mmCIF file of C-alpha atoms and ligand atoms in Angstrom:
data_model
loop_
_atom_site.group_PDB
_atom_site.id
_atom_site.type_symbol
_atom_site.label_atom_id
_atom_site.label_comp_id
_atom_site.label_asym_id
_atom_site.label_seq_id
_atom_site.Cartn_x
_atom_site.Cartn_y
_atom_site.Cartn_z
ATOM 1 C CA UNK A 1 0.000 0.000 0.000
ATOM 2 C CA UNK A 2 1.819 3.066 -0.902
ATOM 3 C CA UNK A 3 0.761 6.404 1.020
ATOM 4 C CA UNK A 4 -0.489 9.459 -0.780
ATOM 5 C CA UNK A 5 1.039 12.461 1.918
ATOM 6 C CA UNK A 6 -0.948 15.196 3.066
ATOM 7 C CA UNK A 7 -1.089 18.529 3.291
ATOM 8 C CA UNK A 8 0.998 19.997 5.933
ATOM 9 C CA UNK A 9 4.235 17.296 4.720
ATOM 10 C CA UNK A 10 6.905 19.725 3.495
ATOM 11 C CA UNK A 11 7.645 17.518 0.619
ATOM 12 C CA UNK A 12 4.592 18.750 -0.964
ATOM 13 C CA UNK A 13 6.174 22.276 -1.126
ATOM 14 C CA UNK A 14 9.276 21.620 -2.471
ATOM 15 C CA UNK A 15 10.224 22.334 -5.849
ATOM 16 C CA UNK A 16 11.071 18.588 -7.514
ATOM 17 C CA UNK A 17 13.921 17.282 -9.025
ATOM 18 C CA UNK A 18 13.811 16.743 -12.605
ATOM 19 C CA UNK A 19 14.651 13.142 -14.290
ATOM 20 C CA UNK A 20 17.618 12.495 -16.185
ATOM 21 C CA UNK A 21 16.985 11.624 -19.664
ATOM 22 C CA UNK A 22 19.114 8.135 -19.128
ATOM 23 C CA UNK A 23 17.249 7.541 -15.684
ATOM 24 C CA UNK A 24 13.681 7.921 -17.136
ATOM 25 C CA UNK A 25 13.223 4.001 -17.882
ATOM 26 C CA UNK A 26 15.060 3.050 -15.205
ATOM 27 C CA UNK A 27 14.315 0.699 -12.359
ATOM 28 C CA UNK A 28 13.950 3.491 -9.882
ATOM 29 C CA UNK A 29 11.772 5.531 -12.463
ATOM 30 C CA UNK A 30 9.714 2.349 -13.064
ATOM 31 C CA UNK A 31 8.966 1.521 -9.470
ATOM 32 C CA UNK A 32 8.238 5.434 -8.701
ATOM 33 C CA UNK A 33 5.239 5.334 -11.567
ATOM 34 C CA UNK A 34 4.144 1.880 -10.751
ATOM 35 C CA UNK A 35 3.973 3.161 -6.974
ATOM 36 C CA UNK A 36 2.130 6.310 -8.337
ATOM 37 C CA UNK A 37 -0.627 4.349 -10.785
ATOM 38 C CA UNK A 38 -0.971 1.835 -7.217
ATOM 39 C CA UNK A 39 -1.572 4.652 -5.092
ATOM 40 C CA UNK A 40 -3.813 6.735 -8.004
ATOM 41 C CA UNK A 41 -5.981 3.685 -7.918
ATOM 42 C CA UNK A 42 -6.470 3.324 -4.560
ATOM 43 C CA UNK A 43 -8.936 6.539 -4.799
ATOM 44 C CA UNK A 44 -12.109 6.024 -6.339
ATOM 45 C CA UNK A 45 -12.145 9.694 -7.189
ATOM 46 C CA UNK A 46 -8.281 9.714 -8.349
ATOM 47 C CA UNK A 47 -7.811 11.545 -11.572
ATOM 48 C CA UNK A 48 -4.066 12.206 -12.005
ATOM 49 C CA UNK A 49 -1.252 12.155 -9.571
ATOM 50 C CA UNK A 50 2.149 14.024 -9.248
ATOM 51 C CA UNK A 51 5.174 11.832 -7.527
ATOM 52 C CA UNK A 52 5.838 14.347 -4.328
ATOM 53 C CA UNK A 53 2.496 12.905 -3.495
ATOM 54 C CA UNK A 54 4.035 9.570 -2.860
ATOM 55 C CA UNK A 55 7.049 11.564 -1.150
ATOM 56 C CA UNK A 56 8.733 10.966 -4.154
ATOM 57 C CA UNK A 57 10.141 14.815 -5.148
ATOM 58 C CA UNK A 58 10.666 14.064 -8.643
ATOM 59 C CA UNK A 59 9.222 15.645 -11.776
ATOM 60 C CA UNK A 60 6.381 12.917 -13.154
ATOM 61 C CA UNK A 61 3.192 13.306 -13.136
ATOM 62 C CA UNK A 62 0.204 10.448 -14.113
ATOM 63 C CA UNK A 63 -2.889 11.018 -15.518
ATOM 64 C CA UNK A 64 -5.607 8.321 -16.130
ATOM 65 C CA UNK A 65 -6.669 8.480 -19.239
ATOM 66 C CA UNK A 66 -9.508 5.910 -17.840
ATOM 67 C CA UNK A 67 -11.039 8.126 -15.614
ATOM 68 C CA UNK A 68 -11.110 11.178 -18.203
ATOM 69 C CA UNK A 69 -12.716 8.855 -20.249
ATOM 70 C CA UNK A 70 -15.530 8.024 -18.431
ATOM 71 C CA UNK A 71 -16.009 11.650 -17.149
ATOM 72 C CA UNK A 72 -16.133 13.106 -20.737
ATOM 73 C CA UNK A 73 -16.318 10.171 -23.374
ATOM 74 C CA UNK A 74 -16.861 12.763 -26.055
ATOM 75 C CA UNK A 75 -13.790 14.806 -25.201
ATOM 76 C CA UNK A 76 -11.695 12.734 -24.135
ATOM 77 C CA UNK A 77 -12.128 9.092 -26.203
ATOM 78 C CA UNK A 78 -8.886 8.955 -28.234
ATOM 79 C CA UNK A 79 -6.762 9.381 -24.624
ATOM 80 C CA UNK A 80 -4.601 6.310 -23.813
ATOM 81 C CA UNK A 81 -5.817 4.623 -20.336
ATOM 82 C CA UNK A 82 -2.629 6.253 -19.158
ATOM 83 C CA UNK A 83 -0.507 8.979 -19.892
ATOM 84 C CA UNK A 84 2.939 9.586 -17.621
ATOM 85 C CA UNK A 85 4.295 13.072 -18.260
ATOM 86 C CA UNK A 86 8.647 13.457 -16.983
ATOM 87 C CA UNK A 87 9.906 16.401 -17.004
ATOM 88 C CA UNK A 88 6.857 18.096 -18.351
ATOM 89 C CA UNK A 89 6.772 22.369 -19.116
ATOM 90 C CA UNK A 90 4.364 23.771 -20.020
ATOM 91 C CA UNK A 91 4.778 25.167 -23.375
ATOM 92 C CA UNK A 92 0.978 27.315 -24.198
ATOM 93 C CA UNK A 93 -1.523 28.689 -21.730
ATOM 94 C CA UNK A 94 -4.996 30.693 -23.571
ATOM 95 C CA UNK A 95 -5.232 33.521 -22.106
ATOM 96 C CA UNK A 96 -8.906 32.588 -22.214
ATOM 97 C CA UNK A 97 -9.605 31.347 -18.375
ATOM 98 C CA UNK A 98 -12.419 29.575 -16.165
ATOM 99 C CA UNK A 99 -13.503 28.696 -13.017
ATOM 100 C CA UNK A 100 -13.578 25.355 -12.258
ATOM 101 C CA UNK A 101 -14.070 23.267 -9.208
ATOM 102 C CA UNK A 102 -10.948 21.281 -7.961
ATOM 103 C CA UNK A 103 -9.879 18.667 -5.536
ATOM 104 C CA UNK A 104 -6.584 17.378 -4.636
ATOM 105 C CA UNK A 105 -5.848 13.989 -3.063
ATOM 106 C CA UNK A 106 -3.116 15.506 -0.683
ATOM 107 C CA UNK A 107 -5.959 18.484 0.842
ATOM 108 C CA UNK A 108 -8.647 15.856 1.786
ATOM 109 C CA UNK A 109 -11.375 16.592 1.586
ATOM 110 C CA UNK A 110 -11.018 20.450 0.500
ATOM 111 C CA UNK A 111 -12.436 21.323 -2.636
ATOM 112 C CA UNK A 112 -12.631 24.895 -4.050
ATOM 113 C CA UNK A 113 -12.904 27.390 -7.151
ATOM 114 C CA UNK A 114 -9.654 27.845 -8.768
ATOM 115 C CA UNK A 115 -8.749 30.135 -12.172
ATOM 116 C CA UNK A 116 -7.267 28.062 -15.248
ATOM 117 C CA UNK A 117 -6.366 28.866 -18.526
ATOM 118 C CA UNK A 118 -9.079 26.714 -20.566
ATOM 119 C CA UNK A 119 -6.574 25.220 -22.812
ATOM 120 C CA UNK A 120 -3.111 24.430 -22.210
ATOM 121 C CA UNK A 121 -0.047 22.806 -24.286
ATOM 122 C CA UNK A 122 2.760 20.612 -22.290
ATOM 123 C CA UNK A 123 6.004 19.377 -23.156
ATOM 124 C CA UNK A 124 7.152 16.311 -21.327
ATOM 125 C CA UNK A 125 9.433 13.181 -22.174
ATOM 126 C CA UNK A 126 7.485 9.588 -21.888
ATOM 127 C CA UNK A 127 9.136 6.499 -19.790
ATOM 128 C CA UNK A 128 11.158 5.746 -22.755
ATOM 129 C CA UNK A 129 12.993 9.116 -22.810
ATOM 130 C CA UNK A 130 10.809 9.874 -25.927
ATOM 131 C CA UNK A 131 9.916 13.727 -25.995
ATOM 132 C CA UNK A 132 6.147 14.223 -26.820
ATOM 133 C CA UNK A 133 3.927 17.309 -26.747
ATOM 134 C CA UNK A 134 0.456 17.363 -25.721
ATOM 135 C CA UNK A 135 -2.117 20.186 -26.103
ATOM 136 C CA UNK A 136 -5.410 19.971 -24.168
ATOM 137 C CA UNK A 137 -8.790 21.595 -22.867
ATOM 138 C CA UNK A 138 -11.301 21.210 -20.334
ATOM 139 C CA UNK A 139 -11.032 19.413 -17.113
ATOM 140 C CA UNK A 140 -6.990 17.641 -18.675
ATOM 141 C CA UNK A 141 -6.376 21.165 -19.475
ATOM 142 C CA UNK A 142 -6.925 21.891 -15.362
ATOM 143 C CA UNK A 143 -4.965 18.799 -14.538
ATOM 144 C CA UNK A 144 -2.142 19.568 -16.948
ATOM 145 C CA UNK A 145 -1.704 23.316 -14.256
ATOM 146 C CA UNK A 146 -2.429 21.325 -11.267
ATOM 147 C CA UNK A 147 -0.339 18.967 -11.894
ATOM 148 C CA UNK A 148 2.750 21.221 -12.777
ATOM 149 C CA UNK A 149 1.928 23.312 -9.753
ATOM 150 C CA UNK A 150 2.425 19.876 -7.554
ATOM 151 C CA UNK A 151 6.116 19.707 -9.217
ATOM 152 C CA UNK A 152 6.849 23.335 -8.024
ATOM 153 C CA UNK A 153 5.447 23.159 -4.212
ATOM 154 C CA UNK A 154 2.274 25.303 -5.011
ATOM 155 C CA UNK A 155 -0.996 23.582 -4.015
ATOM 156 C CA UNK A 156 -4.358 24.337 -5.590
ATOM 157 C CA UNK A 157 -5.421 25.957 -2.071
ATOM 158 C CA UNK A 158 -3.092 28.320 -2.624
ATOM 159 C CA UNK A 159 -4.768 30.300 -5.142
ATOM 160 C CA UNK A 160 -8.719 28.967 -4.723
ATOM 161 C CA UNK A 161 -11.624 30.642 -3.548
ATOM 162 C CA UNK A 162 -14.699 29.561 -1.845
ATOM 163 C CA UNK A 163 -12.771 26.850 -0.461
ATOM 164 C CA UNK A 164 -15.398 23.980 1.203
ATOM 165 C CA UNK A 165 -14.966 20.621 3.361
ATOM 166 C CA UNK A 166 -16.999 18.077 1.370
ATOM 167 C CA UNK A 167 -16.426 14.788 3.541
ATOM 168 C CA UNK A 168 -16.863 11.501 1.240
ATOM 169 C CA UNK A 169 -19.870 10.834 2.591
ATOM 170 C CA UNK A 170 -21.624 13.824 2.010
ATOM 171 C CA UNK A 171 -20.355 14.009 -1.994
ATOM 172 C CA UNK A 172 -22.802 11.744 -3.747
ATOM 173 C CA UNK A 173 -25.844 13.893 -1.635
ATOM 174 C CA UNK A 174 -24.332 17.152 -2.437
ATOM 175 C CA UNK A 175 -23.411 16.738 -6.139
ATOM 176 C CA UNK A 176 -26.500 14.609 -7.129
ATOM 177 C CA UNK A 177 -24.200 11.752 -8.262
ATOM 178 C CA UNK A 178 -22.066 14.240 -10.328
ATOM 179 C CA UNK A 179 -18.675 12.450 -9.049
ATOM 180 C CA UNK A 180 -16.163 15.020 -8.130
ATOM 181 C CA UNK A 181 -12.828 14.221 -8.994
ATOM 182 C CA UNK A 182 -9.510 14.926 -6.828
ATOM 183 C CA UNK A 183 -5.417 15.432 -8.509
HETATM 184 ZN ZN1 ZN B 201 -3.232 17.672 -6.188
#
């Protein structure tokens, strides 16, 4: 069982180490995403997942593909069930914003209203070493900035509004089954 850290565990505000290009399908690299997919699927709301959440401060983030999937099928059906993202920058933000709600596996069980650019372009390197670019909008747009902010020590309560407890068993009655998703 690998442990996703909380808010409050200064390895969540540091600013993580980036991947050497020979290191990315290493062992160590390999066990660090395995642990981060283990842990990611241990949440039933689990979206996407950046490694100083495991404690690991390194510069990889995880998105499941899956989960995008089934929130937006339209959107979102030519996604892989996975996507790993080392050493990702990102390369385009619209200047065109929204609002949108957001949750973060390491602030249980905050969730609150946070400004993103609505489309957003990264630049990352794939467990092979194999640079790939990615442009995206909606809710993997949101993750792509939330994500990147995990890599630099900034958490999404650190620049939301109308910030609100939700406890798990109050989501499904408050949301009308609309399943909020954490990062
Ligand atoms: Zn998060």
């Amino acid at each position: 069982m690998v442990d996703i850290i909380q808010n409050g565990n200064p390895i969540l505000r540091e600013v993580a180490h980036p991947v050497s290009l020979e290191e990315c399908g290493s062992s160590r690299i390999k066990k660090v995403i395995s642990d981060m997919r283990e842990a990611l699927a241990s949440q039933s709301d689990g979206v996407a997942i950046a490694a100083p959440q495991i404690a690991q401060s390194l510069r990889i983030f995880l998105v499941s593909g899956k989960v995008l999937k089934e929130a937006n099928p339209e959107l979102y059906k030519d996604l892989p069930d996975e996507i790993v993202f080392i050493n990702p920058e990102i390369t385009k933000l619209s200047k065109e914003t929204q609002i949108l709600e957001e949750g973060c596996l390491s602030v249980r069980w905050l969730y609150g209203k946070v400004k993103r650019s609505k489309k957003a372009s990264i630049r990352a390197y794939d467990v092979t070493g194999k640079k790939f670019e990615r442009g995206a909008s909606g809710l993997l747009a949101q993750i792509f900035q939330h994500e990147v902010d995990h890599l630099n020590g900034v958490l999404f309560i650190d620049k939301a509004f109308d910030i609100e407890e939700v406890l798990p068993e109050h989501i499904e009655a408050r949301t009308k089954n609309k399943k909020k998703l954490s990062e």
